[in-house]
Tab-separated table of C-alpha atoms in Angstrom:
chain	number	residue	atom	x	y	z
A	1139	MET	CA	68.358	19.038	-4.262
A	1140	ALA	CA	68.468	15.831	-2.234
A	1141	ARG	CA	71.755	15.221	-0.426
A	1142	THR	CA	71.395	11.737	1.073
A	1143	GLY	CA	68.641	9.825	-0.682
A	1144	ARG	CA	68.977	7.044	1.897
A	1145	THR	CA	65.912	5.754	3.702
A	1146	ALA	CA	65.396	2.942	6.180
A	1147	PRO	CA	61.904	1.741	7.177
A	1148	ASP	CA	63.055	1.265	10.760
A	1149	GLY	CA	65.682	4.015	10.799
A	1150	PRO	CA	65.812	7.179	12.899
A	1151	LEU	CA	63.663	10.237	12.313
A	1152	VAL	CA	64.397	13.908	11.898
A	1153	LEU	CA	61.823	15.544	14.191
A	1154	HIS	CA	61.016	18.951	12.715
A	1155	ALA	CA	59.563	21.116	15.496
A	1156	ASN	CA	58.097	23.653	13.083
A	1157	LEU	CA	55.618	25.111	15.562
A	1158	VAL	CA	56.156	28.457	13.858
A	1159	SER	CA	54.089	27.554	10.842
A	1160	GLY	CA	51.838	29.648	8.655
A	1161	LEU	CA	49.326	26.816	8.951
A	1162	ALA	CA	48.445	27.810	12.502
A	1163	VAL	CA	48.735	31.601	12.583
A	1164	ASP	CA	49.202	34.286	9.965
A	1165	GLN	CA	52.937	34.862	9.504
A	1166	GLU	CA	52.427	38.573	10.248
A	1167	GLU	CA	51.735	37.668	13.888
A	1168	ARG	CA	55.417	37.784	14.779
A	1169	GLU	CA	54.996	38.052	18.556
A	1170	VAL	CA	52.664	35.053	18.665
A	1171	LEU	CA	54.990	33.016	16.486
A	1172	ARG	CA	57.954	33.801	18.726
A	1173	ALA	CA	55.983	32.780	21.811
A	1174	TRP	CA	54.983	29.499	20.190
A	1175	ALA	CA	58.572	28.806	19.153
A	1176	GLU	CA	59.515	28.752	22.838
A	1177	GLN	CA	57.470	25.542	23.222
A	1178	ALA	CA	59.460	23.645	20.584
A	1179	PRO	CA	61.746	21.891	23.124
A	1180	ARG	CA	58.769	19.745	24.199
A	1181	GLU	CA	59.274	17.703	21.017
A	1182	ALA	CA	62.341	16.191	22.706
A	1183	TRP	CA	59.930	13.735	24.363
A	1184	LEU	CA	59.577	12.030	20.972
A	1185	LEU	CA	63.308	11.381	20.582
A	1186	ARG	CA	64.606	7.830	20.262
A	1187	PRO	CA	68.202	6.691	19.728
A	1188	GLY	CA	69.612	8.052	16.471
A	1189	ASP	CA	66.955	10.758	16.054
A	1190	VAL	CA	67.705	14.396	15.234
A	1191	LEU	CA	65.540	17.198	16.654
A	1192	VAL	CA	65.349	20.354	14.533
A	1193	SER	CA	64.189	23.244	16.723
A	1194	PRO	CA	63.619	26.966	16.084
A	1195	VAL	CA	65.064	27.729	19.542
A	1196	PRO	CA	67.883	26.226	21.612
A	1197	VAL	CA	67.042	23.169	23.716
A	1198	GLY	CA	68.767	23.488	27.073
A	1199	GLU	CA	71.200	20.739	28.012
A	1200	GLU	CA	69.694	20.382	31.504
A	1201	PHE	CA	66.251	19.857	29.996
A	1202	LEU	CA	67.532	17.434	27.372
A	1203	ARG	CA	69.262	15.290	29.993
A	1204	TYR	CA	66.094	15.378	32.107
A	1205	VAL	CA	64.051	14.092	29.148
A	1206	CYS	CA	66.583	11.398	28.313
A	1207	GLY	CA	66.717	10.317	31.939
A	1208	LEU	CA	62.958	9.758	32.099
A	1209	THR	CA	62.649	8.113	28.678
A	1210	GLY	CA	65.781	5.993	28.981
A	1211	VAL	CA	67.335	7.329	25.766
A	1212	PRO	CA	71.121	7.779	25.964
A	1213	ARG	CA	71.861	11.495	25.697
A	1214	ASP	CA	74.744	10.952	23.290
A	1215	SER	CA	72.492	9.002	20.907
A	1216	VAL	CA	70.397	12.030	19.902
A	1217	THR	CA	71.239	15.307	18.203
A	1218	VAL	CA	69.658	18.764	18.345
A	1219	VAL	CA	70.022	21.267	15.508
A	1220	VAL	CA	68.776	24.838	15.916
A	1221	LEU	CA	67.413	26.416	12.755
A	1222	PRO	CA	67.374	30.209	13.092
A	1223	GLY	CA	64.357	31.966	11.657
A	1224	ALA	CA	61.846	29.828	13.604
A	1225	GLY	CA	62.337	26.761	11.460
A	1226	THR	CA	61.200	28.236	8.169
A	1227	ALA	CA	63.043	27.972	4.899
A	1228	GLU	CA	63.728	31.709	4.850
A	1229	GLY	CA	66.878	33.646	5.453
A	1230	GLY	CA	69.593	31.771	3.620
A	1231	ALA	CA	70.612	30.110	0.392
A	1232	ASP	CA	70.995	26.743	2.134
A	1233	PRO	CA	68.765	26.784	5.242
A	1234	TYR	CA	69.052	23.053	5.909
A	1235	ALA	CA	72.817	22.597	5.595
A	1236	ASP	CA	73.288	22.122	9.355
A	1237	VAL	CA	70.614	19.402	9.441
A	1238	VAL	CA	72.149	17.599	6.489
A	1239	GLY	CA	75.519	17.768	8.228
A	1240	ALA	CA	74.079	16.425	11.499
A	1241	VAL	CA	72.502	13.475	9.726
A	1242	GLY	CA	75.859	12.636	8.216
A	1243	GLY	CA	74.475	10.536	5.387
A	1244	ARG	CA	73.092	7.776	7.609
A	1245	PRO	CA	69.816	6.099	6.533
A	1246	LEU	CA	66.670	7.749	7.878
A	1247	ARG	CA	63.041	6.734	8.146
A	1248	GLY	CA	61.956	10.276	7.250
A	1249	VAL	CA	61.093	13.737	8.553
A	1250	LEU	CA	58.337	13.939	11.184
A	1251	PRO	CA	57.094	17.551	11.326
A	1252	THR	CA	54.818	19.208	13.834
A	1253	ALA	CA	52.904	20.617	10.863
A	1254	LEU	CA	52.868	19.616	7.219
A	1255	ASP	CA	53.962	22.800	5.470
A	1256	GLY	CA	56.444	24.099	2.927
A	1257	ALA	CA	59.310	24.088	5.440
A	1258	ALA	CA	58.751	20.400	6.211
A	1259	ILE	CA	58.677	19.602	2.505
A	1260	GLY	CA	61.882	21.576	1.969
A	1261	LEU	CA	63.701	19.768	4.749
A	1262	ALA	CA	62.617	16.356	3.472
A	1263	ARG	CA	63.774	17.228	-0.043
A	1264	ALA	CA	67.134	18.415	1.281
A	1265	LEU	CA	67.593	15.104	3.082
A	1266	GLY	CA	66.202	12.980	0.256
A	1267	VAL	CA	63.718	11.186	2.521
A	1268	PRO	CA	59.907	11.075	2.864
A	1269	VAL	CA	57.759	13.129	5.200
A	1270	ALA	CA	56.398	10.651	7.751
A	1271	PRO	CA	53.971	8.932	7.412
A	1272	TYR	CA	53.796	9.556	3.634
A	1273	PRO	CA	55.485	7.167	1.221
A	1274	SER	CA	57.187	10.047	-0.597
A	1275	VAL	CA	57.736	13.794	-0.561
A	1276	ALA	CA	55.424	14.074	-3.570
A	1277	ALA	CA	52.588	12.402	-1.642
A	1278	ALA	CA	53.076	14.816	1.261
A	1279	GLU	CA	53.191	17.780	-1.091
A	1280	ALA	CA	49.888	16.691	-2.635
A	1281	ALA	CA	48.269	16.969	0.816
A	1282	LEU	CA	49.356	20.572	1.392
A	1283	ASP	CA	46.155	21.999	-0.102
A	1284	VAL	CA	43.675	20.211	2.157
A	1285	THR	CA	45.992	20.669	5.155
A	1286	GLY	CA	46.045	24.400	4.566
A	1287	ARG	CA	42.279	24.675	4.069
A	1288	LEU	CA	41.309	22.635	7.123
A	1289	ASN	CA	43.597	24.688	9.359
A	1290	THR	CA	41.438	27.735	8.628
A	1291	LYS	CA	38.176	28.665	10.307
A	1292	ALA	CA	36.383	29.195	6.994
A	1293	GLY	CA	37.701	25.969	5.490
A	1294	PHE	CA	36.620	24.016	8.535
A	1295	ARG	CA	33.125	25.537	8.540
A	1296	SER	CA	32.616	24.543	4.933
A	1297	ALA	CA	33.772	20.959	5.491
A	1298	ALA	CA	31.977	20.553	8.819
A	1299	LEU	CA	28.639	21.683	7.426
A	1300	ALA	CA	29.025	19.315	4.485
A	1301	LEU	CA	29.789	16.469	6.910
A	1302	GLY	CA	26.721	17.134	9.040
A	1303	MET	CA	28.308	18.621	12.149
A	1304	ARG	CA	26.388	21.115	14.281
A	1305	LEU	CA	27.977	24.576	14.279
A	1306	PRO	CA	27.168	27.979	15.764
A	1307	ASP	CA	25.378	30.196	13.278
A	1308	GLY	CA	27.988	32.225	11.456
A	1309	LEU	CA	29.131	34.159	8.422
A	1310	VAL	CA	32.432	34.205	6.518
A	1311	ARG	CA	33.472	37.633	5.286
A	1312	ARG	CA	36.463	39.561	4.025
A	1313	ARG	CA	37.686	42.403	6.224
A	1314	ASP	CA	35.396	45.089	4.820
A	1315	GLY	CA	32.374	42.835	5.313
A	1316	VAL	CA	33.025	42.048	8.974
A	1317	PRO	CA	31.202	45.060	10.489
A	1318	GLY	CA	28.057	44.225	8.526
A	1319	ALA	CA	28.219	40.590	9.614
A	1320	VAL	CA	28.706	41.663	13.227
A	1321	LYS	CA	25.663	43.941	13.013
A	1322	GLU	CA	23.548	41.193	11.441
A	1323	LEU	CA	24.410	38.536	13.991
A	1324	LEU	CA	24.244	40.915	16.945
A	1325	ALA	CA	20.673	41.692	15.924
A	1326	SER	CA	19.872	37.974	16.025
A	1327	TYR	CA	21.892	36.753	18.998
A	1328	GLY	CA	22.987	39.730	21.085
A	1329	ARG	CA	26.598	38.536	21.344
A	1330	VAL	CA	29.120	37.442	18.726
A	1331	VAL	CA	32.701	36.276	18.404
A	1332	VAL	CA	34.956	37.378	15.551
A	1333	LYS	CA	37.760	34.991	14.538
A	1334	PRO	CA	40.714	35.473	12.184
A	1335	ASP	CA	40.561	32.813	9.493
A	1336	ARG	CA	43.973	31.428	10.421
A	1337	SER	CA	44.579	31.308	14.162
A	1338	ALA	CA	44.992	28.735	16.903
A	1339	GLY	CA	44.737	28.455	20.663
A	1340	GLY	CA	42.112	31.197	20.768
A	1341	HIS	CA	44.561	33.834	19.560
A	1342	GLY	CA	43.032	36.924	17.966
A	1343	MET	CA	39.383	36.226	18.798
A	1344	LEU	CA	37.207	39.235	19.607
A	1345	PHE	CA	34.109	38.983	21.814
A	1346	LEU	CA	31.504	41.620	21.100
A	1347	PRO	CA	28.308	42.327	23.103
A	1348	ALA	CA	25.304	44.261	21.792
A	1349	ASP	CA	25.236	46.218	25.048
A	1350	PRO	CA	28.533	47.807	26.149
A	1351	ALA	CA	27.427	47.313	29.775
A	1352	ASP	CA	27.099	43.552	29.317
A	1353	PRO	CA	29.857	42.117	31.558
A	1354	ALA	CA	29.573	38.703	29.921
A	1355	GLY	CA	30.541	40.153	26.592
A	1356	SER	CA	33.430	42.343	27.618
A	1357	ALA	CA	35.981	39.539	27.568
A	1358	GLY	CA	38.608	39.434	24.875
A	1359	SER	CA	40.546	42.163	23.160
A	1360	ALA	CA	37.758	44.069	21.474
A	1361	GLY	CA	35.725	45.401	24.373
A	1362	SER	CA	32.155	46.313	23.549
A	1363	ALA	CA	30.460	46.514	20.197
A	1364	GLY	CA	28.863	49.850	20.831
A	1365	SER	CA	25.317	50.849	20.021
A	1366	ALA	CA	23.394	51.646	16.882
A	1367	ALA	CA	24.449	55.255	17.300
A	1368	ASP	CA	28.059	54.248	17.728
A	1369	PRO	CA	28.467	51.142	15.553
A	1370	TRP	CA	31.454	48.860	15.677
A	1371	THR	CA	33.616	49.613	12.631
A	1372	GLY	CA	36.119	46.794	12.680
A	1373	ASP	CA	39.060	49.036	13.581
A	1374	GLU	CA	39.989	46.603	16.365
A	1375	LEU	CA	40.717	43.765	13.940
A	1376	PRO	CA	44.381	42.717	14.013
A	1377	PRO	CA	46.247	43.759	10.848
A	1378	VAL	CA	46.483	40.244	9.418
A	1379	GLY	CA	45.265	38.824	6.165
A	1380	GLY	CA	45.021	42.184	4.409
A	1381	PRO	CA	41.772	43.382	2.825
A	1382	GLU	CA	41.253	40.016	1.112
A	1383	GLY	CA	41.822	37.952	4.257
A	1384	LEU	CA	38.833	36.046	5.592
A	1385	TRP	CA	37.167	36.359	8.992
A	1386	VAL	CA	34.474	34.251	10.623
A	1387	VAL	CA	31.730	35.965	12.623
A	1388	GLU	CA	29.677	33.592	14.793
A	1389	GLU	CA	27.000	33.742	17.430
A	1390	ARG	CA	28.692	33.594	20.799
A	1391	ILE	CA	27.769	30.375	22.560
A	1392	ASP	CA	27.481	29.966	26.315
A	1393	VAL	CA	30.170	27.346	26.846
A	1394	ALA	CA	30.045	25.006	29.818
A	1395	ARG	CA	32.990	22.940	28.581
A	1396	SER	CA	35.493	23.040	25.735
A	1397	VAL	CA	36.382	19.550	24.526
A	1398	SER	CA	38.447	17.929	21.825
A	1399	VAL	CA	39.242	14.605	20.233
A	1400	GLN	CA	42.600	13.797	18.661
A	1401	LEU	CA	42.772	11.278	15.840
A	1402	GLU	CA	44.983	10.079	13.030
A	1403	THR	CA	44.013	9.179	9.521
A	1404	GLY	CA	45.428	7.756	6.328
A	1405	PRO	CA	44.830	5.187	3.601
A	1406	ASP	CA	43.996	2.489	6.173
A	1407	GLY	CA	41.282	4.543	7.869
A	1408	THR	CA	40.842	6.826	10.861
A	1409	SER	CA	41.485	5.916	14.488
A	1410	THR	CA	40.908	7.800	17.724
A	1411	LEU	CA	43.979	8.535	19.821
A	1412	PHE	CA	42.506	10.285	22.860
A	1413	SER	CA	40.035	12.934	23.956
A	1414	GLY	CA	39.837	15.444	26.755
A	1415	GLU	CA	38.694	18.780	28.090
A	1416	MET	CA	40.476	21.963	27.116
A	1417	ARG	CA	41.219	24.546	29.769
A	1418	THR	CA	40.612	28.031	28.428
A	1419	VAL	CA	40.642	31.642	29.581
A	1420	GLU	CA	38.627	34.047	27.404
A	1421	GLY	CA	38.756	31.537	24.586
A	1422	ALA	CA	42.536	31.032	24.791
A	1423	PHE	CA	43.950	27.543	25.384
A	1424	THR	CA	45.797	27.186	28.697
A	1425	GLY	CA	45.867	23.426	29.330
A	1426	TYR	CA	44.205	20.054	28.940
A	1427	LEU	CA	42.683	17.223	30.984
A	1428	SER	CA	42.411	13.674	29.619
A	1429	PRO	CA	40.444	11.482	29.468
A	1430	LEU	CA	37.189	13.424	29.366
A	1431	PRO	CA	35.962	14.017	32.928
A	1432	ALA	CA	32.646	12.446	33.922
A	1433	PRO	CA	30.458	15.527	33.297
A	1434	ALA	CA	31.651	15.612	29.668
A	1435	ALA	CA	32.177	11.911	29.011
A	1436	ASP	CA	28.816	11.489	27.271
A	1437	VAL	CA	29.882	13.817	24.448
A	1438	GLY	CA	32.754	11.506	23.512
A	1439	ALA	CA	30.678	9.471	21.058
A	1440	THR	CA	29.618	12.607	19.189
A	1441	LEU	CA	33.210	13.833	19.015
A	1442	GLU	CA	34.410	10.500	17.651
A	1443	THR	CA	31.643	10.320	15.041
A	1444	TRP	CA	32.460	13.786	13.782
A	1445	GLY	CA	36.207	13.138	13.999
A	1446	HIS	CA	35.989	9.965	11.924
A	1447	ALA	CA	33.926	11.785	9.307
A	1448	LEU	CA	36.551	14.523	9.141
A	1449	GLY	CA	39.316	11.919	8.985
A	1450	GLY	CA	37.678	10.317	5.960
A	1451	PHE	CA	37.377	13.744	4.319
A	1452	LEU	CA	41.086	14.418	4.878
A	1453	ALA	CA	42.264	10.972	3.790
A	1454	ALA	CA	40.222	11.144	0.585
A	1455	ARG	CA	42.205	14.268	-0.291
A	1456	GLY	CA	45.603	12.765	0.467
A	1457	TYR	CA	46.240	13.746	4.082
A	1458	ALA	CA	47.844	11.213	6.432
A	1459	GLY	CA	48.712	11.822	10.049
A	1460	PRO	CA	47.338	13.342	13.247
A	1461	PHE	CA	44.594	15.940	13.553
A	1462	GLY	CA	42.286	17.331	16.209
A	1463	LEU	CA	38.664	18.412	16.349
A	1464	ASP	CA	37.588	20.978	18.955
A	1465	ALA	CA	34.013	21.441	20.138
A	1466	MET	CA	31.937	23.345	22.692
A	1467	VAL	CA	29.366	21.950	25.099
A	1468	THR	CA	26.548	24.281	26.161
A	1469	PRO	CA	25.079	24.282	29.682
A	1470	GLY	CA	22.191	22.278	28.239
A	1471	GLY	CA	24.528	19.599	26.888
A	1472	GLU	CA	24.402	20.485	23.170
A	1473	VAL	CA	27.662	19.837	21.332
A	1474	LEU	CA	28.790	22.314	18.658
A	1475	ALA	CA	31.911	21.869	16.525
A	1476	GLY	CA	34.465	24.673	16.736
A	1477	GLU	CA	37.532	24.079	14.577
A	1478	SER	CA	39.987	21.498	13.288
A	1479	ASN	CA	43.752	21.468	13.748
A	1480	VAL	CA	45.364	19.345	11.058
A	1481	ARG	CA	48.802	18.893	12.623
A	1482	ARG	CA	50.383	17.741	15.845
A	1483	THR	CA	48.614	19.918	18.402
A	1484	ALA	CA	49.651	21.239	21.826
A	1485	THR	CA	48.214	18.036	23.335
A	1486	THR	CA	49.749	15.470	20.974
A	1487	THR	CA	53.294	15.436	22.333
A	1488	PRO	CA	52.336	15.541	26.049
A	1489	ARG	CA	50.020	12.585	25.488
A	1490	ALA	CA	52.791	10.696	23.655
A	1491	MET	CA	55.085	11.480	26.596
A	1492	VAL	CA	52.522	10.183	29.092
A	1493	ALA	CA	52.017	6.943	27.151
A	1494	ARG	CA	55.757	6.456	26.829
A	1495	LEU	CA	56.461	7.032	30.522
A	1496	ALA	CA	53.568	4.765	31.512
A	1497	ALA	CA	54.857	1.976	29.288
A	1498	ARG	CA	58.378	2.330	30.695
A	1499	ALA	CA	57.002	2.243	34.243
A	1500	GLY	CA	55.175	-0.991	33.446
A	1501	ALA	CA	51.765	0.570	34.039
A	1502	GLY	CA	50.033	-2.305	32.217
A	1503	THR	CA	47.086	-1.773	29.910
A	1504	GLY	CA	45.337	0.927	31.918
A	1505	ALA	CA	45.925	4.408	30.536
A	1506	PRO	CA	46.689	6.989	33.232
A	1507	ALA	CA	44.876	10.280	33.594
A	1508	TRP	CA	46.911	13.371	32.818
A	1509	ALA	CA	46.694	17.123	32.572
A	1510	THR	CA	48.745	20.059	31.362
A	1511	GLY	CA	48.749	23.602	32.654
A	1512	LYS	CA	50.880	26.480	33.848
A	1513	ALA	CA	52.128	27.212	37.342
A	1514	ARG	CA	53.952	30.339	38.387
A	1515	THR	CA	56.732	30.584	40.939
A	1516	PRO	CA	57.306	33.784	42.939
A	1517	ALA	CA	60.972	33.819	41.928
A	1518	ALA	CA	62.862	32.890	38.773
A	1519	TYR	CA	64.531	29.467	38.813
A	1520	SER	CA	66.855	27.616	36.509
A	1521	PHE	CA	65.505	24.353	35.131
A	1522	GLY	CA	67.615	22.329	37.537
A	1523	GLU	CA	66.406	24.373	40.506
A	1524	ALA	CA	62.766	23.884	39.511
A	1525	VAL	CA	63.174	20.121	39.155
A	1526	GLU	CA	64.970	19.905	42.495
A	1527	ARG	CA	62.131	21.775	44.217
A	1528	LEU	CA	59.664	19.268	42.780
A	1529	ARG	CA	61.787	16.419	44.085
A	1530	ARG	CA	62.143	17.884	47.554
A	1531	GLY	CA	58.407	18.400	47.695
A	1532	GLY	CA	57.692	14.816	46.669
A	1533	LEU	CA	55.932	16.012	43.509
A	1534	ALA	CA	58.381	15.051	40.746
A	1535	TYR	CA	57.273	12.254	38.449
A	1536	ASP	CA	58.333	8.898	39.842
A	1537	PRO	CA	58.201	5.848	37.535
A	1538	VAL	CA	57.896	3.559	40.565
A	1539	ARG	CA	54.595	5.081	41.626
A	1540	GLY	CA	53.698	5.944	38.003
A	1541	GLY	CA	52.706	9.502	38.755
A	1542	GLY	CA	53.846	13.022	39.495
A	1543	VAL	CA	54.706	16.322	37.855
A	1544	VAL	CA	56.793	16.638	34.688
A	1545	LEU	CA	58.171	19.973	33.437
A	1546	TYR	CA	57.566	18.939	29.864
A	1547	ALA	CA	58.421	22.103	27.917
A	1548	GLY	CA	61.734	23.148	29.416
A	1549	PRO	CA	62.574	26.389	31.210
A	1550	PRO	CA	60.360	29.405	30.409
A	1551	PRO	CA	61.976	32.657	29.296
A	1552	ASP	CA	60.969	34.412	32.529
A	1553	GLY	CA	62.032	31.485	34.734
A	1554	ARG	CA	58.694	31.691	36.522
A	1555	THR	CA	55.785	30.596	34.294
A	1556	TRP	CA	56.276	26.847	33.994
A	1557	ARG	CA	54.385	24.507	31.698
A	1558	TYR	CA	53.798	21.264	33.501
A	1559	ALA	CA	52.147	17.905	32.960
A	1560	VAL	CA	50.656	15.824	35.755
A	1561	ILE	CA	50.288	12.047	35.496
A	1562	ALA	CA	48.143	10.035	37.903
A	1563	ALA	CA	45.951	6.956	38.040
A	1564	ASP	CA	42.741	8.985	37.802
A	1565	HIS	CA	41.289	12.502	37.777
A	1566	VAL	CA	41.281	12.661	41.570
A	1567	GLY	CA	45.002	11.988	41.604
A	1568	VAL	CA	45.596	14.634	38.941
A	1569	ALA	CA	43.675	17.219	40.968
A	1570	ARG	CA	45.655	16.412	44.106
A	1571	TYR	CA	48.982	16.795	42.349
A	1572	GLU	CA	47.949	20.102	40.789
A	1573	GLU	CA	46.717	21.467	44.104
A	1574	ALA	CA	49.916	20.395	45.839
A	1575	LEU	CA	52.048	21.892	43.057
A	1576	ARG	CA	50.399	25.304	43.296
A	1577	ALA	CA	50.533	25.295	47.074
A	1578	SER	CA	54.188	24.245	47.109
A	1579	TRP	CA	55.373	26.738	44.542
A	1580	ALA	CA	53.294	29.587	45.910
A	1581	GLY	CA	54.989	29.054	49.263
A	1582	THR	CA	58.580	28.978	47.999
A	1583	ARG	CA	60.919	31.851	48.623
């Protein structure tokens, strides 16, 4: 039942950092969901005066003051509410009572979720406000079906083929049909990749070679596919989805670059936000570089064409908001679509942070280059210690020079594996900062 029912077109937002959403990964993947929840503090970069951040994990005070210092938002003008249970609507008769209390009945513009899912709808209903950018909760709820389908591998394949995108050859099967699909595609292509229908960031993918001795195919969690005398049975599949859950089996493409375009869509059309190159290890996302570097820049037009087609598909079915389209570039330059992520992705908030910091620094109309990644320190540091080391090394982001390193996701649980963003005038500047960061932190004691 709605508690406030008060909206204001220019009022504050409730930012719902529901990274732990069944849209991205099967809810049975508890360890993955917990790891993703740790990234929720990054949504603090979206906060403006009056906003409330709803997070599945605590947001450290040191980190919050660091964010507010760089964005110029008074710390006492924003509120953080921690929702136990990773931000879902489970675990209590009134899961949103603390958020309702934090809002205190003041007029809101709406709820801005990381992902449009049932938890976001529930929070908006509890507050009596829309889900941004929808005009009403009912309009957002009507988009749940297409949002759910296009966040699956099978749903994306179906839509992408209908929209004329190029895809790797592949088959969609339920669990008991996966071994047969693997055998069929191995016979045609020699190497395959097996993907859970609902996964993100490369999680859960299995890379299978026809020859167990093939070193190129041994990456991933599955090892080798065996031989005809010792066929792969599918026992290595993660226990998600149950017997009726879908899997996608595709030819394994030689990938020279992994790229993506991020867009937003709605009743007024689709627009491109940014594009870039994804950094991956064995198919798993580890970071991003934007804009597209020169060797991949010529694929940008293809990405945008496909992205606008997908945006029209989504908008026609009621979806409004951000989404991403991932693709692979072969050594020969062929572009093949990979998947869609119909939500705020791991690149959306860092890019918003970069644009915000650039605007505050008076960077003019030129968009800076930026990258995200991970850097490991030999010892565990508190957040304040890590920031101070960046400052002493001359690496911390400086609005005067408009560049530097930002620890955009807060302190990591181990105190050593830090997610960072680098901002610079161009790719050369980004590379220099990253090299200096690794050298500096590797040499600390």
